[in-house]
Short mmCIF file of C-alpha atoms and ligand atoms in Angstrom, two decimals:
data_model
loop_
_atom_site.label_atom_id
_atom_site.label_comp_id
_atom_site.label_asym_id
_atom_site.label_seq_id
_atom_site.Cartn_x
_atom_site.Cartn_y
_atom_site.Cartn_z
CA MET A 1 72.42 87.25 65.09
CA LYS A 2 70.68 83.89 64.75
CA LYS A 3 69.88 84.50 61.09
CA ALA A 4 73.51 85.44 60.42
CA ARG A 5 74.51 81.81 61.19
CA PHE A 6 77.99 82.56 62.51
CA PRO A 7 79.70 79.26 63.37
CA ASP A 8 81.31 80.97 66.36
CA ILE A 9 81.50 84.41 67.89
CA LYS A 10 84.64 86.46 67.34
CA THR A 11 84.84 90.04 68.49
CA LEU A 12 87.01 92.98 67.53
CA GLU A 13 87.72 93.56 71.21
CA GLU A 14 89.50 90.19 71.41
CA PHE A 15 91.51 90.74 68.21
CA ASP A 16 95.14 91.40 69.11
CA PHE A 17 96.48 93.94 66.62
CA SER A 18 99.99 93.62 68.04
CA CYS A 19 100.04 90.05 66.63
CA GLN A 20 98.66 91.07 63.24
CA THR A 21 100.52 94.17 62.14
CA THR A 22 99.76 94.03 58.41
CA ILE A 23 96.35 95.50 59.14
CA LYS A 24 96.12 98.55 61.37
CA LYS A 25 93.56 98.91 64.13
CA LYS A 26 92.79 102.37 62.71
CA GLN A 27 91.92 100.84 59.32
CA VAL A 28 89.49 98.39 60.90
CA ILE A 29 87.93 100.99 63.22
CA SER A 30 87.36 103.26 60.20
CA LEU A 31 85.19 100.51 58.69
CA LEU A 32 82.81 100.66 61.63
CA ASP A 33 80.98 103.70 60.25
CA PHE A 34 79.67 101.17 57.70
CA ASN A 35 79.71 103.74 54.90
CA TRP A 36 81.03 100.88 52.76
CA ILE A 37 77.79 98.95 53.31
CA ASP A 38 75.70 102.04 52.60
CA ASN A 39 77.74 102.51 49.39
CA ARG A 40 77.44 98.80 48.43
CA GLU A 41 81.19 98.26 48.62
CA ASN A 42 83.00 95.02 49.44
CA LEU A 43 85.83 94.06 51.77
CA VAL A 44 88.38 91.41 50.85
CA PHE A 45 90.89 89.95 53.32
CA PHE A 46 93.71 88.01 51.70
CA GLY A 47 96.48 86.03 53.31
CA PRO A 48 97.77 82.69 54.54
CA SER A 49 96.00 80.45 57.02
CA GLY A 50 95.62 81.35 60.68
CA ILE A 51 96.33 85.08 60.51
CA GLY A 52 92.87 86.27 61.57
CA LYS A 53 90.97 86.79 58.29
CA SER A 54 87.86 84.89 59.40
CA HIS A 55 88.07 86.43 62.86
CA LEU A 56 87.97 89.94 61.38
CA ALA A 57 85.18 89.04 58.95
CA LYS A 58 83.02 87.68 61.78
CA ALA A 59 83.87 90.53 64.15
CA ILE A 60 83.03 93.20 61.57
CA GLY A 61 79.85 91.28 60.68
CA ILE A 62 78.79 91.27 64.34
CA LYS A 63 79.43 95.02 64.63
CA ALA A 64 77.29 95.53 61.51
CA ILE A 65 74.44 93.60 63.15
CA ASP A 66 74.82 95.81 66.25
CA LYS A 67 74.29 98.80 63.95
CA GLY A 68 71.12 97.24 62.54
CA TYR A 69 72.38 95.75 59.28
CA LYS A 70 71.21 92.32 58.15
CA VAL A 71 74.13 89.95 57.79
CA ILE A 72 74.56 86.35 56.68
CA PHE A 73 77.69 84.27 57.03
CA PHE A 74 78.74 81.39 54.79
CA ASN A 75 81.80 79.27 54.69
CA SER A 76 82.42 79.08 50.94
CA GLN A 77 81.89 75.30 50.85
CA ASP A 78 78.51 75.73 52.56
CA LEU A 79 77.61 78.46 50.09
CA MET A 80 78.59 76.22 47.18
CA GLU A 81 76.41 73.39 48.55
CA TYR A 82 73.56 75.77 49.32
CA LEU A 83 73.52 77.11 45.76
CA ASP A 84 74.02 73.65 44.20
CA LEU A 85 71.05 72.30 46.16
CA ALA A 86 68.95 75.28 45.12
CA LEU A 87 69.82 74.62 41.48
CA ALA A 88 68.87 70.95 41.86
CA LYS A 89 65.55 71.95 43.41
CA ASN A 90 65.00 74.59 40.77
CA THR A 91 64.95 77.33 43.41
CA LEU A 92 68.25 79.07 42.62
CA LYS A 93 66.63 82.36 41.59
CA GLN A 94 64.49 82.46 44.73
CA LYS A 95 67.42 81.64 47.01
CA ILE A 96 69.57 84.34 45.42
CA LYS A 97 66.69 86.79 45.77
CA SER A 98 66.36 86.01 49.46
CA LEU A 99 70.13 86.34 49.95
CA CYS A 100 69.89 89.79 48.39
CA LYS A 101 67.66 90.84 51.30
CA TYR A 102 70.77 90.86 53.49
CA ASP A 103 72.84 94.05 53.58
CA LEU A 104 76.03 92.04 53.96
CA ILE A 105 76.94 88.55 52.78
CA ILE A 106 80.12 87.13 54.28
CA CYS A 107 81.82 84.53 52.17
CA ASP A 108 84.61 82.96 54.22
CA GLU A 109 87.58 80.95 52.96
CA MET A 110 86.93 81.30 49.24
CA SER A 111 90.00 79.67 47.87
CA TYR A 112 90.56 76.56 50.01
CA ILE A 113 88.64 74.03 47.95
CA PRO A 114 88.14 73.64 44.19
CA TRP A 115 84.76 74.61 42.77
CA GLN A 116 82.90 72.56 40.15
CA LYS A 117 82.05 74.47 36.98
CA SER A 118 78.32 74.41 37.72
CA SER A 119 78.95 75.78 41.23
CA VAL A 120 81.05 78.58 39.77
CA PHE A 121 78.16 79.46 37.48
CA ASN A 122 75.76 79.54 40.47
CA PHE A 123 78.19 81.74 42.37
CA PHE A 124 78.52 84.04 39.37
CA GLN A 125 74.74 84.49 39.38
CA LEU A 126 74.84 85.42 43.06
CA ILE A 127 77.71 87.88 42.51
CA ASN A 128 75.86 89.38 39.57
CA SER A 129 72.76 89.99 41.69
CA VAL A 130 74.71 91.36 44.62
CA TYR A 131 76.95 93.61 42.49
CA GLU A 132 76.28 97.32 43.27
CA HIS A 133 73.25 96.22 45.24
CA ARG A 134 74.61 94.62 48.41
CA SER A 135 77.99 94.30 50.17
CA MET A 136 80.17 91.28 50.68
CA ILE A 137 83.11 90.40 52.88
CA ILE A 138 85.33 87.81 51.27
CA THR A 139 88.27 86.06 52.86
CA ALA A 140 90.69 84.07 50.74
CA ASN A 141 94.11 82.50 51.04
CA LYS A 142 94.84 83.01 47.33
CA SER A 143 95.25 86.30 45.53
CA PHE A 144 92.87 87.18 42.69
CA SER A 145 95.48 86.17 40.10
CA GLU A 146 95.19 82.57 41.36
CA TRP A 147 91.39 82.36 41.47
CA GLY A 148 91.27 80.74 38.04
CA GLU A 149 92.82 77.61 39.62
CA PHE A 150 90.14 76.82 42.21
CA PHE A 151 87.31 78.10 40.03
CA ALA A 152 88.46 75.79 37.24
CA ASP A 153 87.44 78.45 34.75
CA GLU A 154 89.52 81.54 33.98
CA THR A 155 86.69 83.35 32.21
CA ALA A 156 84.20 82.89 35.04
CA ALA A 157 86.87 83.78 37.59
CA THR A 158 87.62 87.01 35.72
CA ALA A 159 83.94 87.95 35.51
CA ILE A 160 83.46 87.27 39.24
CA ILE A 161 86.61 89.13 40.31
CA ASP A 162 85.73 92.06 38.05
CA ARG A 163 82.44 92.58 39.88
CA ILE A 164 83.90 92.05 43.35
CA ILE A 165 86.76 94.51 42.93
CA HIS A 166 84.85 97.29 41.16
CA HIS A 167 83.83 98.78 44.54
CA CYS A 168 86.12 97.15 47.00
CA HIS A 169 88.53 97.64 49.93
CA ILE A 170 91.31 95.08 49.72
CA PHE A 171 93.38 94.13 52.77
CA PRO A 172 96.39 91.97 51.95
CA MET A 173 97.48 90.38 55.24
CA SER A 174 100.53 88.31 56.04
CA GLY A 175 102.40 86.91 58.98
CA GLU A 176 102.60 83.80 61.06
CA SER A 177 99.59 81.71 61.98
CA TYR A 178 98.10 82.85 65.29
CA ARG A 179 97.27 79.23 66.13
CA LEU A 180 100.89 78.25 65.59
CA LYS A 181 102.12 81.22 67.59
CA ILE A 182 99.93 80.23 70.55
CA GLN A 183 101.15 76.62 70.36
CA MET A 184 104.79 77.74 70.18
CA ASN A 185 104.29 80.02 73.20
CA LYS A 186 102.73 77.11 75.13
CA LYS A 187 105.66 74.93 74.18
CA ASP A 188 108.18 77.61 75.21
CA SER A 189 106.46 77.97 78.58
CA GLY A 190 106.54 74.17 79.13
CA GLY A 191 102.95 73.32 78.06
CA ASN A 192 102.07 70.24 76.04
CA LEU A 193 101.88 70.42 72.26
P1 ADP B 1 92.31 82.67 59.05
O1 ADP B 1 90.88 82.87 58.72
O2 ADP B 1 93.21 83.77 58.58
O3 ADP B 1 92.82 81.31 58.66
P2 ADP B 1 91.32 82.78 61.76
O4 ADP B 1 90.64 84.09 61.76
O5 ADP B 1 90.45 81.57 61.68
O6 ADP B 1 92.45 82.71 60.65
O7 ADP B 1 92.24 82.69 63.06
C1 ADP B 1 92.64 81.44 63.63
C2 ADP B 1 92.43 81.48 65.13
O8 ADP B 1 93.30 82.43 65.72
C3 ADP B 1 91.03 81.92 65.52
O9 ADP B 1 90.66 81.24 66.71
C4 ADP B 1 91.17 83.42 65.77
O10 ADP B 1 90.21 83.87 66.72
C5 ADP B 1 92.57 83.51 66.32
N1 ADP B 1 93.27 84.73 65.91
C6 ADP B 1 93.89 84.96 64.74
N2 ADP B 1 94.48 86.16 64.73
C7 ADP B 1 94.22 86.72 65.93
C8 ADP B 1 94.56 87.97 66.53
N3 ADP B 1 95.32 88.86 65.89
N4 ADP B 1 94.11 88.20 67.79
C9 ADP B 1 93.36 87.30 68.45
N5 ADP B 1 93.01 86.08 67.94
C10 ADP B 1 93.43 85.79 66.70
MG1 MG B 2 89.60 81.47 57.92
#
């Protein structure tokens, strides 16, 4: 758990599926046999902010650790900085090799911030090493067709997406932000905003 570097602990037990109906509890439970990790497949959760993508990624990651899989969690900005620093220190290959020791790499919030071209290239190298070799969970607020925008390079985006989706379970999610919903409920019941 410590090595996984989760910023906070989110569990499946505390995920309210009645609030997030675009993904079924049955679908998520079926992932807990972790055949997708054994088969080197990826999970992608798409959708707007606040609908539980990161929560599910962390919760599934924690269940995977319970089953004995090695997991590492990155916010995509942290991953970008981690790989950039490795490139600057001439240790990119080593760092990617050590990341490949994990069964599951979680890459959270892929599409929130723009990536520099050199960072995209570093990420491509990671994806290339992980492809058909390890599993990833990716969460993103933009669909694949928009990835060219924040990757600042259509060709690299296509090559990255191609590898991610080859063996992949995609969960498009939608709905209202859970954070907003909670605040609105507080407001309705007389709480402070
Ligand atoms: P996203 O990654 O889609 O922007 P998060 O997973 O960060 O959203 O969710 C925002 C907050 O709301 C988190 O604190 C998360 O635990 C909580 N949350 C979101 N959806 C649910 C849900 N269906 N049940 C319980 N908590 C939820
Ligand atoms: Mg998130």
